[in-house]
mmCIF file of C-alpha atoms in Angstrom:
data_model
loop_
_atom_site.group_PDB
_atom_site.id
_atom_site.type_symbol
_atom_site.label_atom_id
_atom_site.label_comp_id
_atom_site.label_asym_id
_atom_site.label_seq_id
_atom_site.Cartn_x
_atom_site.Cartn_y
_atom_site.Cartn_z
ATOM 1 C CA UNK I 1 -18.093 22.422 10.985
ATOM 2 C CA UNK I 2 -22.098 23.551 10.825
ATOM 3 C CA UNK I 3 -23.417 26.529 9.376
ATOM 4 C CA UNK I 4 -26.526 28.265 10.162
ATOM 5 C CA UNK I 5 -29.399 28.948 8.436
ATOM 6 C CA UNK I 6 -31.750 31.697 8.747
ATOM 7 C CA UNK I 7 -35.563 30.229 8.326
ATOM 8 C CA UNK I 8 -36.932 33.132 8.935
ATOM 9 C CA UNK I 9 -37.347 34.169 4.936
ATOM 10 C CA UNK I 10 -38.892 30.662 4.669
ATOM 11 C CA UNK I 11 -42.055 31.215 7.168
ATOM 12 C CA UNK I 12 -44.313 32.242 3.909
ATOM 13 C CA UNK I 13 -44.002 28.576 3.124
ATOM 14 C CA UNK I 14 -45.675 27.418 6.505
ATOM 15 C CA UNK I 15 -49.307 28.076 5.305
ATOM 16 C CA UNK I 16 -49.057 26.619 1.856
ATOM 17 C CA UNK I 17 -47.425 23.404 3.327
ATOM 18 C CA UNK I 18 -50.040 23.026 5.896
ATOM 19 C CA UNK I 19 -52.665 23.749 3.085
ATOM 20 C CA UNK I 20 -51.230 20.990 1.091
ATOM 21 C CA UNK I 21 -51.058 18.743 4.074
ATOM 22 C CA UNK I 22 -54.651 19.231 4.844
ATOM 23 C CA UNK I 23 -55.864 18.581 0.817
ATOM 24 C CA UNK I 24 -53.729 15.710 0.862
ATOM 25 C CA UNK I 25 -55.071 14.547 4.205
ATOM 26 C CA UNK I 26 -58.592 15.373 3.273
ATOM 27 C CA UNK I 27 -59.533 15.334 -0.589
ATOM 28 C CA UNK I 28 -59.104 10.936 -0.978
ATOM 29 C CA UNK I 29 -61.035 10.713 1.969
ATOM 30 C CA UNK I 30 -63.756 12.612 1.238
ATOM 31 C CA UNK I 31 -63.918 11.135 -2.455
ATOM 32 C CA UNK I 32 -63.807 8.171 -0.760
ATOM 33 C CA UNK I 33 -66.809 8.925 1.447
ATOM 34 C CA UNK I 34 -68.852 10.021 -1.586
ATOM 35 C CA UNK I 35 -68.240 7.112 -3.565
ATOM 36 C CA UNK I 36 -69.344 4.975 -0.703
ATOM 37 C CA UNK I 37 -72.251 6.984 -0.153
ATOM 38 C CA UNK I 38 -75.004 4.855 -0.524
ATOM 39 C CA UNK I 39 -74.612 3.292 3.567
ATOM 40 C CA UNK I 40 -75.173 -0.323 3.095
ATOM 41 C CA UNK I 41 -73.295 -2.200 5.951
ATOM 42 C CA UNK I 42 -75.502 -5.388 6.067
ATOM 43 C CA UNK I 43 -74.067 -6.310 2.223
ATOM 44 C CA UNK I 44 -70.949 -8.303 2.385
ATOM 45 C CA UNK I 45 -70.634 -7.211 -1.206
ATOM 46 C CA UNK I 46 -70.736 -3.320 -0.532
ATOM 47 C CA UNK I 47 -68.417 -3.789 2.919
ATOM 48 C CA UNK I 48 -66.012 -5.436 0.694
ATOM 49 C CA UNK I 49 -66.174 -3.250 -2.011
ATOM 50 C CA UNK I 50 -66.202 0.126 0.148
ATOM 51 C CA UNK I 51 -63.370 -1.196 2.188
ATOM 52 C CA UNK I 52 -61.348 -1.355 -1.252
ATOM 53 C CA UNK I 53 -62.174 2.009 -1.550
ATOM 54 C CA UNK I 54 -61.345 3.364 1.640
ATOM 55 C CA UNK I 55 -58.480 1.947 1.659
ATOM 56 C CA UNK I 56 -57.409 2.950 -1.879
ATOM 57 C CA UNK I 57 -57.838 6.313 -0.503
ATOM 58 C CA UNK I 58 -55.654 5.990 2.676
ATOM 59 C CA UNK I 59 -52.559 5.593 0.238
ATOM 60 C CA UNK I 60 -52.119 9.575 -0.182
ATOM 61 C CA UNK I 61 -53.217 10.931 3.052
ATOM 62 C CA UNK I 62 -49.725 9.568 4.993
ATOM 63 C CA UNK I 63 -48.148 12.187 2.131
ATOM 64 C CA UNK I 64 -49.640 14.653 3.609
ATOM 65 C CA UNK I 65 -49.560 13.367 7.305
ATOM 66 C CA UNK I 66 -45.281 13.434 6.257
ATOM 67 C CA UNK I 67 -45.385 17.239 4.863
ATOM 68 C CA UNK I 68 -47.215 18.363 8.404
ATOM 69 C CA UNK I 69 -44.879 16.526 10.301
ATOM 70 C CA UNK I 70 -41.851 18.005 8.481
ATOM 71 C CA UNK I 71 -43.431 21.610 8.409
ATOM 72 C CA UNK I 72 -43.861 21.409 12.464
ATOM 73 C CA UNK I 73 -40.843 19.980 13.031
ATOM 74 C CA UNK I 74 -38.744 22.742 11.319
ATOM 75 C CA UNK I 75 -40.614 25.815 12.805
ATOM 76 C CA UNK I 76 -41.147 24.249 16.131
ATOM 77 C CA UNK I 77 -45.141 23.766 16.059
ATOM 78 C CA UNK I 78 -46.012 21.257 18.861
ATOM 79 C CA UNK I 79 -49.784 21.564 18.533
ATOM 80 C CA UNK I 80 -49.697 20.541 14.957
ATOM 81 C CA UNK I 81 -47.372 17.055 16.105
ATOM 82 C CA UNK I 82 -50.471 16.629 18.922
ATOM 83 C CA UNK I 83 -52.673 16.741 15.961
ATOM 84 C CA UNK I 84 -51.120 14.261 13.788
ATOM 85 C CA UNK I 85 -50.852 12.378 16.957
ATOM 86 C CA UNK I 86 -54.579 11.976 16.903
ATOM 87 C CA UNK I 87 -54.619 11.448 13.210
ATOM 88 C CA UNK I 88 -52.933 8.412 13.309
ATOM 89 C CA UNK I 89 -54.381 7.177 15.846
ATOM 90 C CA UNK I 90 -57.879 7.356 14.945
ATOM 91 C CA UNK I 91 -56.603 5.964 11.086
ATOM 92 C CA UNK I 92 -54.717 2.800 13.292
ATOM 93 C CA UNK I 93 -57.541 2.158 15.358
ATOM 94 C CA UNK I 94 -60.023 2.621 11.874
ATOM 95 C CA UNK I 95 -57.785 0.243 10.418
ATOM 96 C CA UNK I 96 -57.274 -2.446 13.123
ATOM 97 C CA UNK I 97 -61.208 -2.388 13.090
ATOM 98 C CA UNK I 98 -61.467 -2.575 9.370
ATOM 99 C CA UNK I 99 -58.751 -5.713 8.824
ATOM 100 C CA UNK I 100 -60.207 -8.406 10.317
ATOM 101 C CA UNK I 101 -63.615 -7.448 8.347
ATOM 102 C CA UNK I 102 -62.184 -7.459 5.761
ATOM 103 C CA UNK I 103 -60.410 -10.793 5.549
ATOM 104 C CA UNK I 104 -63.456 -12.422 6.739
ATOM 105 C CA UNK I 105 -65.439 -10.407 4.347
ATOM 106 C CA UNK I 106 -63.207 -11.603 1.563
ATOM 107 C CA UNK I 107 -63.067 -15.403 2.859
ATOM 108 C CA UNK I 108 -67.026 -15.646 2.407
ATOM 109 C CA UNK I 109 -67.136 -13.962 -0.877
ATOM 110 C CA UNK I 110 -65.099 -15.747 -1.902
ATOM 111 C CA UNK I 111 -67.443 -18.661 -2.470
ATOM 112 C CA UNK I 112 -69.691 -16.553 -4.964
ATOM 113 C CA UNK I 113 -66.760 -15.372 -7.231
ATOM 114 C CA UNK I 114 -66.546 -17.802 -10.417
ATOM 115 C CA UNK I 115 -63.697 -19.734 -10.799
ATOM 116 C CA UNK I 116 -62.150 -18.062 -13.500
ATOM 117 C CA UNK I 117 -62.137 -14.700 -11.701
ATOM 118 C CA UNK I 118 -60.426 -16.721 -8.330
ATOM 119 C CA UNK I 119 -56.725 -14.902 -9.426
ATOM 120 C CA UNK I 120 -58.072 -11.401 -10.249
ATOM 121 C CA UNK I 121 -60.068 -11.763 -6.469
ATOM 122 C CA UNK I 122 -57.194 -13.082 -4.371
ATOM 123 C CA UNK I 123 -54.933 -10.697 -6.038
ATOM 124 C CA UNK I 124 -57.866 -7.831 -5.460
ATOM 125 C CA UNK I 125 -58.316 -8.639 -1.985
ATOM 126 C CA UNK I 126 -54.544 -9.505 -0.940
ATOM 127 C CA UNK I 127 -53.162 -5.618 -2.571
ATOM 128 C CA UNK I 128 -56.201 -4.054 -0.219
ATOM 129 C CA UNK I 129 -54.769 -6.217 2.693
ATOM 130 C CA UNK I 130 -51.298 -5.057 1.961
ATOM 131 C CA UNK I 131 -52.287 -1.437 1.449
ATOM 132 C CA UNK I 132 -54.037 -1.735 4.690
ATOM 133 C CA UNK I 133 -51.091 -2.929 6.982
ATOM 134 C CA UNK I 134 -48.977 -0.377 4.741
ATOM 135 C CA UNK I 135 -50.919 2.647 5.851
ATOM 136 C CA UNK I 136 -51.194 0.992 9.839
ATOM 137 C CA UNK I 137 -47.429 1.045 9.940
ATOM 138 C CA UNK I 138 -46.859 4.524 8.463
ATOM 139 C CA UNK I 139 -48.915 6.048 11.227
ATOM 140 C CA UNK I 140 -47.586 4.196 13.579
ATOM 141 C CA UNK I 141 -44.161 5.233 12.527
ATOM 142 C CA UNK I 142 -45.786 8.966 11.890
ATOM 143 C CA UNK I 143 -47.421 9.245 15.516
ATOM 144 C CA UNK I 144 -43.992 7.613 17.017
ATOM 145 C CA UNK I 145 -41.960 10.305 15.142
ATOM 146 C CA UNK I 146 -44.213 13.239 15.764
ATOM 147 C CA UNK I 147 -44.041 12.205 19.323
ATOM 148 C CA UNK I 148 -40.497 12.181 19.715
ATOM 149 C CA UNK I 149 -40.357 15.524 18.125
ATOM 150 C CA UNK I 150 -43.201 16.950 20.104
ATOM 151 C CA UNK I 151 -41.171 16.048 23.033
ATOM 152 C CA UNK I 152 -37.744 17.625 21.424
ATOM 153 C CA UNK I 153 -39.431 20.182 19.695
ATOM 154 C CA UNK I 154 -37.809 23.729 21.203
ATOM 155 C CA UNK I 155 -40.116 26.980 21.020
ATOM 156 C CA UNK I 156 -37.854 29.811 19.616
ATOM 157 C CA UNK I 157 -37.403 32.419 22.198
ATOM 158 C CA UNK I 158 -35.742 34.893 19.863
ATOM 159 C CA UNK I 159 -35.771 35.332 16.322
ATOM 160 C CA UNK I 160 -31.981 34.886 16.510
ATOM 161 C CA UNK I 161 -32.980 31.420 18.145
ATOM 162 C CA UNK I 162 -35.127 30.123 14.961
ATOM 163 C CA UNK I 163 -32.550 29.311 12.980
ATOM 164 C CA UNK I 164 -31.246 26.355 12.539
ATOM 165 C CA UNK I 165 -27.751 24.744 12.347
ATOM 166 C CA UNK I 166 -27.544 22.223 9.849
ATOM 167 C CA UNK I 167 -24.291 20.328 8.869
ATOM 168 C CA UNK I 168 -21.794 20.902 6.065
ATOM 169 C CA UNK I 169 -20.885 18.186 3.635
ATOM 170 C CA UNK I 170 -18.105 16.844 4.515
ATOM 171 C CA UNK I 171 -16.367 17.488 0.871
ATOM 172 C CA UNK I 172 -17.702 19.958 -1.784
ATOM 173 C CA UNK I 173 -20.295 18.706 -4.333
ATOM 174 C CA UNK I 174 -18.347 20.606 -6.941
ATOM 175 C CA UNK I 175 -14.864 21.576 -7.347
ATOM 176 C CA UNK I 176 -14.369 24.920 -7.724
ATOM 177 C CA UNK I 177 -13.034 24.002 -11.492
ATOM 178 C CA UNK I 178 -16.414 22.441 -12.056
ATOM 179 C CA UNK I 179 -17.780 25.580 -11.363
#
């Protein structure tokens, strides 16, 4: 047995989702861009150091990339699953680019880092590796999924037609004593 649900009422919350989807997106990354500021791609120091901090940043923005994708999937928006498309595209492709760099990056620094600092480094440079291939796989899963909804995705033709049936529990959460 389903019931249906009227989302109607709910369409004030479209704008402040997307909002938050777009700070979330956008605020790390630009923090990240200003604390990297100073462009200085010829020192294996600052590549190494600015890819830690890139990719620090890329930790929040799939949050936001998962809020989007959740927004346009219940209200139908197709143009917003194109955009998140692109999104994680450009961030795979970014980091597929910045990976390799960065593990060669980190094998020849590692030669100038003392010997007593040789744990805090590989343990440094293996989280920024991990957070890397983290982030690839989210989008990858994000641009699959918002694909495959893009594809699904039905444009309401009525306002009777935008609601949505969702299932029942199968038994009651609470008795009726409980309650």
């Amino acid at each position: 047995m389903s019931q249906t649900i009227d989302l109607r009422p709910m369409r004030v919350l479209v704008w402040p989702c997307y909002l938050m989807a777009a700070f979330l997106i956008s605020m790390p990354l630009l923090e990240a861009f200003a604390a990297i500021a100073s462009f200085r791609p010829g020192e294996m120091q600052w590549r190494f150091g600015s890819t830690g901090i890139l990719t620090t940043a890329l930790l929040t923005p799939p949050i936001g990339v998962f809020v989007a994708l959740v927004t346009a999937r219940i209200f139908g928006h197709r143009w917003v699953h194109g955009v998140l498309i692109g999104f994680a595209i450009i961030t795979m492709v970014a980091l597929l680019v910045m990976m390799p760099m960065f593990v060669l990056d980190a094998l020849q620094l590692r030669d100038d880092v003392r010997p007593q600092f040789y744990r805090s480094f590989h343990l440094a440079a293996g989280k920024v590796f991990a957070n890397q291939l983290a982030v690839f796989v989210l989008m990858l899963a994000f641009a699959i999924a918002s694909f495959r909804s893009m594809r699904n995705a039905q444009v309401p033709a009525s306002p009777a037609a935008s609601r949505a049936r969702v299932a029942e529990p199968a038994a009651p959460l609470l008795s009726r004593a409980a309650r």
